[in-house]
């Protein structure tokens, strides 16, 4: 009887250990599958993050290009404005020089005319004085 009870206990222990191993194997398989799913999700998340980063980098590149183009356009406009102002200043300087030259020539003509008129008046006065002196000498 002892042998029967011991055999029964032994059978019970072996069957429990096989059932426990099967449960452990099932749980390990489930854990492996869950780990694989988590790895796939993590891979998808990393892929999405990489795509987002690439899109942001592209946006930043576009913004930088636009800013560079705006800077070039602004510099071009400043250069054109400066050239226009320099041309206007040069034209004004030439016009002012012409006006000053004209005034100088007109002033010189006026002075020359006054000098000629003064010389004529002085000549007339000298002639009149000489004639008066000659008339007095004749008396």
Coordinates of N, CA and C in Angstrom, one line a residue:
X1 N 0.8 -1.1 0.0 CA 0.0 0.0 0.0 C 0.9 1.3 0.0
X2 N 1.9 1.1 0.7 CA 2.9 2.2 0.8 C 3.3 2.5 -0.6
X3 N 3.6 1.5 -1.4 CA 4.1 1.7 -2.8 C 3.1 2.3 -3.6
X4 N 1.8 2.0 -3.4 CA 0.7 2.6 -4.2 C 0.6 4.1 -3.9
X5 N 0.7 4.4 -2.6 CA 0.5 5.8 -2.2 C 1.7 6.6 -2.8
X6 N 2.9 6.0 -2.6 CA 4.1 6.7 -3.1 C 4.0 6.8 -4.6
X7 N 3.6 5.9 -5.3 CA 3.5 5.9 -6.7 C 2.5 7.0 -7.1
X8 N 1.4 7.1 -6.4 CA 0.3 8.1 -6.7 C 0.9 9.5 -6.5
X9 N 1.6 9.6 -5.4 CA 2.2 11.0 -5.1 C 3.2 11.3 -6.2
X10 N 4.0 10.3 -6.6 CA 5.0 10.5 -7.6 C 4.3 11.0 -8.9
X11 N 3.3 10.3 -9.3 CA 2.5 10.6 -10.5 C 2.0 12.0 -10.4
X12 N 1.4 12.3 -9.3 CA 0.8 13.6 -9.1 C 1.9 14.7 -9.2
X13 N 3.1 14.5 -8.6 CA 4.2 15.4 -8.7 C 4.7 15.6 -10.1
X14 N 4.8 14.5 -10.8 CA 5.3 14.6 -12.2 C 4.2 15.3 -13.1
X15 N 3.0 15.0 -12.9 CA 2.0 15.6 -13.8 C 1.9 17.1 -13.5
X16 N 2.0 17.5 -12.2 CA 2.0 18.9 -11.8 C 3.2 19.6 -12.5
X17 N 4.4 19.0 -12.4 CA 5.6 19.6 -13.0 C 5.5 19.7 -14.5
X18 N 4.9 18.8 -15.2 CA 4.7 18.9 -16.6 C 3.7 20.0 -16.9
X19 N 2.6 20.1 -16.2 CA 1.6 21.2 -16.4 C 2.3 22.5 -16.1
X20 N 3.1 22.7 -15.0 CA 3.7 23.9 -14.7 C 4.7 24.3 -15.8
X21 N 5.4 23.4 -16.3 CA 6.4 23.7 -17.4 C 5.6 24.2 -18.6
X22 N 4.5 23.5 -18.9 CA 3.7 23.9 -20.1 C 3.2 25.3 -19.9
X23 N 2.7 25.7 -18.7 CA 2.2 27.0 -18.4 C 3.3 28.0 -18.5
X24 N 4.5 27.7 -18.0 CA 5.7 28.6 -18.1 C 6.1 28.8 -19.5
X25 N 6.0 27.7 -20.3 CA 6.4 27.8 -21.7 C 5.4 28.7 -22.4
X26 N 4.1 28.6 -22.1 CA 3.0 29.4 -22.7 C 3.2 30.9 -22.3
X27 N 3.5 31.1 -21.0 CA 3.8 32.5 -20.6 C 5.0 33.1 -21.2
X28 N 6.0 32.3 -21.4 CA 7.3 32.8 -22.1 C 7.0 33.1 -23.5
X29 N 6.2 32.3 -24.2 CA 5.8 32.6 -25.6 C 5.0 33.9 -25.6
X30 N 4.1 34.0 -24.7 CA 3.3 35.3 -24.7 C 4.1 36.5 -24.4
X31 N 5.1 36.3 -23.5 CA 6.0 37.4 -23.2 C 6.9 37.8 -24.4
X32 N 7.3 36.7 -25.1 CA 8.1 37.0 -26.3 C 7.3 37.7 -27.3
X33 N 6.1 37.3 -27.5 CA 5.2 37.9 -28.5 C 4.9 39.4 -28.1
X34 N 4.7 39.6 -26.8 CA 4.4 41.0 -26.3 C 5.7 41.8 -26.5
X35 N 6.9 41.2 -26.3 CA 8.1 42.0 -26.5 C 8.3 42.3 -28.0
X36 N 8.0 41.4 -28.8 CA 8.1 41.6 -30.3 C 7.1 42.7 -30.7
X37 N 5.9 42.7 -30.2 CA 4.9 43.8 -30.5 C 5.4 45.1 -30.0
X38 N 6.0 45.1 -28.8 CA 6.5 46.4 -28.2 C 7.7 46.9 -29.1
X39 N 8.5 46.0 -29.5 CA 9.7 46.4 -30.4 C 9.1 46.9 -31.7
X40 N 8.1 46.3 -32.3 CA 7.6 46.8 -33.6 C 7.0 48.2 -33.4
X41 N 6.2 48.4 -32.2 CA 5.7 49.7 -32.0 C 6.8 50.7 -31.8
X42 N 7.8 50.4 -31.0 CA 8.9 51.3 -30.8 C 9.6 51.6 -32.2
X43 N 9.7 50.6 -33.0 CA 10.3 50.9 -34.4 C 9.4 51.8 -35.2
X44 N 8.1 51.7 -35.1 CA 7.2 52.5 -35.8 C 7.3 54.0 -35.3
X45 N 7.3 54.0 -33.9 CA 7.5 55.4 -33.3 C 8.8 56.1 -33.7
X46 N 9.8 55.3 -33.7 CA 11.1 55.9 -34.1 C 11.1 56.3 -35.6
X47 N 10.4 55.5 -36.4 CA 10.3 55.9 -37.8 C 9.5 57.2 -38.0
X48 N 8.4 57.3 -37.2 CA 7.6 58.5 -37.3 C 8.4 59.7 -36.8
X49 N 9.1 59.5 -35.7 CA 10.0 60.6 -35.2 C 11.0 61.0 -36.2
X50 N 11.6 60.1 -36.9 CA 12.6 60.4 -37.9 C 12.0 61.2 -39.1
X51 N 10.7 60.7 -39.5 CA 10.1 61.5 -40.5 C 9.7 62.9 -40.1
X52 N 9.3 63.0 -38.9 CA 8.9 64.4 -38.3 C 10.2 65.2 -38.3
X53 N 11.3 64.6 -37.9 CA 12.6 65.4 -37.8 C 13.0 65.8 -39.2
X54 N 12.8 64.9 -40.2 CA 13.2 65.2 -41.6 C 12.3 66.4 -42.1
X55 N 11.0 66.3 -41.8 CA 10.1 67.3 -42.2 C 10.5 68.7 -41.6
X56 N 10.8 68.7 -40.3 CA 11.1 69.9 -39.6 C 12.4 70.5 -40.2
X57 N 13.4 69.6 -40.5 CA 14.7 70.0 -41.1 C 14.4 70.7 -42.5
X58 N 13.5 70.1 -43.2 CA 13.2 70.6 -44.5 C 12.5 72.0 -44.4
X59 N 11.6 72.1 -43.4 CA 11.0 73.4 -43.2 C 12.0 74.4 -42.8
X60 N 12.9 74.1 -41.9 CA 13.9 75.0 -41.5 C 14.8 75.4 -42.7
X61 N 15.1 74.4 -43.5 CA 15.9 74.7 -44.7 C 15.2 75.7 -45.7
X62 N 13.9 75.5 -45.8 CA 13.1 76.3 -46.7 C 13.0 77.7 -46.1
X63 N 12.8 77.8 -44.8 CA 12.8 79.1 -44.1 C 14.1 79.8 -44.3
X64 N 15.2 79.1 -44.1 CA 16.6 79.7 -44.2 C 16.8 80.2 -45.7
X65 N 16.4 79.4 -46.6 CA 16.5 79.8 -48.0 C 15.7 81.1 -48.3
X66 N 14.5 81.1 -47.8 CA 13.6 82.3 -48.0 C 14.2 83.5 -47.3
X67 N 14.8 83.3 -46.1 CA 15.4 84.5 -45.4 C 16.6 85.0 -46.2
X68 N 17.4 84.0 -46.7 CA 18.6 84.4 -47.6 C 18.1 85.2 -48.8
X69 N 17.1 84.7 -49.4 CA 16.6 85.4 -50.6 C 16.1 86.8 -50.3
X70 N 15.4 86.9 -49.1 CA 14.9 88.2 -48.7 C 16.1 89.2 -48.4
X71 N 17.1 88.6 -47.8 CA 18.3 89.4 -47.5 C 18.9 89.9 -48.8
X72 N 19.1 89.0 -49.8 CA 19.7 89.4 -51.0 C 18.8 90.5 -51.7
X73 N 17.5 90.3 -51.7 CA 16.6 91.2 -52.3 C 16.7 92.6 -51.6
X74 N 16.7 92.6 -50.3 CA 16.9 93.8 -49.5 C 18.2 94.5 -49.8
X75 N 19.2 93.8 -49.9 CA 20.5 94.3 -50.3 C 20.5 94.9 -51.7
X76 N 19.9 94.2 -52.6 CA 19.8 94.7 -54.0 C 19.0 96.0 -54.0
X77 N 17.9 96.1 -53.3 CA 17.1 97.3 -53.2 C 17.9 98.4 -52.6
X78 N 18.7 98.2 -51.5 CA 19.5 99.2 -50.9 C 20.5 99.7 -51.9
X79 N 21.2 98.8 -52.6 CA 22.2 99.2 -53.6 C 21.6 100.0 -54.7
X80 N 20.4 99.6 -55.2 CA 19.8 100.4 -56.2 C 19.4 101.8 -55.7
X81 N 18.9 101.8 -54.5 CA 18.5 103.1 -53.9 C 19.7 104.0 -53.7
X82 N 20.8 103.4 -53.3 CA 22.1 104.2 -53.1 C 22.6 104.7 -54.4
X83 N 22.5 103.8 -55.5 CA 22.9 104.3 -56.8 C 22.1 105.4 -57.3
X84 N 20.8 105.3 -57.1 CA 19.9 106.4 -57.5 C 20.2 107.7 -56.8
X85 N 20.4 107.6 -55.5 CA 20.7 108.8 -54.7 C 22.1 109.4 -55.1
X86 N 23.0 108.5 -55.4 CA 24.3 109.0 -55.9 C 24.2 109.7 -57.2
X87 N 23.4 109.1 -58.1 CA 23.2 109.7 -59.5 C 22.5 111.0 -59.3
X88 N 21.5 111.1 -58.5 CA 20.8 112.4 -58.2 C 21.7 113.4 -57.6
X89 N 22.5 113.0 -56.7 CA 23.5 113.9 -56.1 C 24.5 114.4 -57.1
X90 N 25.0 113.5 -58.0 CA 25.9 113.9 -59.1 C 25.2 114.9 -60.0
X91 N 24.0 114.6 -60.4 CA 23.3 115.5 -61.3 C 23.1 116.9 -60.7
X92 N 22.7 116.9 -59.4 CA 22.5 118.2 -58.7 C 23.9 118.9 -58.7
X93 N 25.0 118.2 -58.4 CA 26.3 118.9 -58.3 C 26.6 119.5 -59.7
X94 N 26.4 118.8 -60.8 CA 26.6 119.3 -62.1 C 25.8 120.5 -62.4
X95 N 24.5 120.4 -62.1 CA 23.5 121.5 -62.3 C 24.0 122.7 -61.5
X96 N 24.4 122.5 -60.2 CA 24.8 123.6 -59.4 C 26.1 124.2 -59.9
X97 N 27.0 123.4 -60.4 CA 28.2 123.9 -61.0 C 27.9 124.7 -62.3
X98 N 27.0 124.2 -63.1 CA 26.6 125.0 -64.3 C 26.0 126.4 -63.9
X99 N 25.1 126.3 -62.9 CA 24.5 127.6 -62.4 C 25.5 128.5 -61.9
X100 N 26.5 128.0 -61.1 CA 27.5 128.8 -60.6 C 28.4 129.4 -61.7
X101 N 28.7 128.6 -62.7 CA 29.5 129.0 -63.8 C 28.8 130.1 -64.6
X102 N 27.4 129.9 -64.8 CA 26.7 130.9 -65.5 C 26.6 132.2 -64.7
X103 N 26.5 132.1 -63.4 CA 26.5 133.4 -62.5 C 27.8 134.0 -62.6
X104 N 28.9 133.2 -62.6 CA 30.2 133.8 -62.6 C 30.4 134.5 -64.0
X105 N 30.0 133.9 -65.1 CA 30.2 134.5 -66.4 C 29.3 135.8 -66.4
X106 N 28.1 135.7 -66.0 CA 27.2 136.9 -66.0 C 27.8 138.0 -65.1
X107 N 28.3 137.6 -64.0 CA 29.0 138.6 -63.1 C 30.2 139.2 -63.7
X108 N 31.0 138.4 -64.4 CA 32.2 138.9 -65.1 C 31.7 139.9 -66.2
X109 N 30.7 139.5 -67.0 CA 30.2 140.4 -68.1 C 29.7 141.7 -67.5
X110 N 29.0 141.6 -66.4 CA 28.5 142.8 -65.7 C 29.6 143.7 -65.3
X111 N 30.6 143.1 -64.7 CA 31.8 143.9 -64.2 C 32.5 144.5 -65.4
X112 N 32.7 143.6 -66.5 CA 33.3 144.2 -67.7 C 32.6 145.3 -68.3
X113 N 31.2 145.2 -68.3 CA 30.4 146.3 -68.8 C 30.6 147.5 -68.0
X114 N 30.6 147.4 -66.7 CA 30.7 148.5 -65.8 C 32.1 149.1 -65.9
X115 N 33.1 148.3 -66.1 CA 34.5 148.8 -66.3 C 34.6 149.6 -67.6
X116 N 33.9 149.0 -68.7 CA 33.9 149.7 -70.0 C 33.2 151.1 -69.9
X117 N 32.0 151.0 -69.2 CA 31.2 152.2 -69.0 C 32.0 153.2 -68.2
X118 N 32.7 152.7 -67.1 CA 33.5 153.6 -66.3 C 34.6 154.2 -67.1
X119 N 35.3 153.4 -67.9 CA 36.4 153.9 -68.7 C 35.9 154.9 -69.7
X120 N 34.7 154.7 -70.3 CA 34.2 155.6 -71.3 C 33.8 156.9 -70.6
X121 N 33.2 156.8 -69.4 CA 32.9 158.0 -68.6 C 34.2 158.8 -68.2
X122 N 35.2 158.0 -67.8 CA 36.4 158.6 -67.4 C 37.1 159.3 -68.6
X123 N 37.0 158.6 -69.8 CA 37.5 159.2 -71.0 C 36.8 160.4 -71.4
X124 N 35.5 160.4 -71.3 CA 34.6 161.5 -71.6 C 35.0 162.7 -70.7
X125 N 35.2 162.4 -69.4 CA 35.5 163.4 -68.4 C 36.8 164.0 -68.7
X126 N 37.8 163.1 -69.0 CA 39.1 163.6 -69.4 C 39.1 164.5 -70.6
X127 N 38.3 164.1 -71.6 CA 38.2 164.8 -72.8 C 37.5 166.2 -72.5
X128 N 36.5 166.2 -71.7 CA 35.8 167.4 -71.4 C 36.7 168.3 -70.6
X129 N 37.5 167.8 -69.7 CA 38.4 168.5 -68.9 C 39.5 169.1 -69.8
X130 N 40.0 168.3 -70.7 CA 41.0 168.7 -71.6 C 40.5 169.9 -72.5
X131 N 39.3 169.7 -73.0 CA 38.7 170.8 -73.8 C 38.5 172.1 -73.0
X132 N 38.1 171.9 -71.7 CA 37.9 173.1 -70.9 C 39.3 173.7 -70.6
X133 N 40.3 172.9 -70.4 CA 41.6 173.4 -70.1 C 42.2 174.1 -71.4
X134 N 41.9 173.5 -72.5 CA 42.4 174.1 -73.8 C 41.6 175.5 -74.1
X135 N 40.4 175.5 -73.7 CA 39.6 176.7 -73.9 C 40.1 177.8 -72.9
X136 N 40.5 177.5 -71.7 CA 41.0 178.4 -70.8 C 42.4 178.9 -71.2
X137 N 43.1 178.0 -71.8 CA 44.4 178.4 -72.3 C 44.3 179.4 -73.4
X138 N 43.4 179.2 -74.2 CA 43.2 180.1 -75.4 C 42.7 181.4 -74.9
X139 N 42.1 181.6 -73.9 CA 41.6 182.9 -73.4 C 42.7 183.8 -73.0

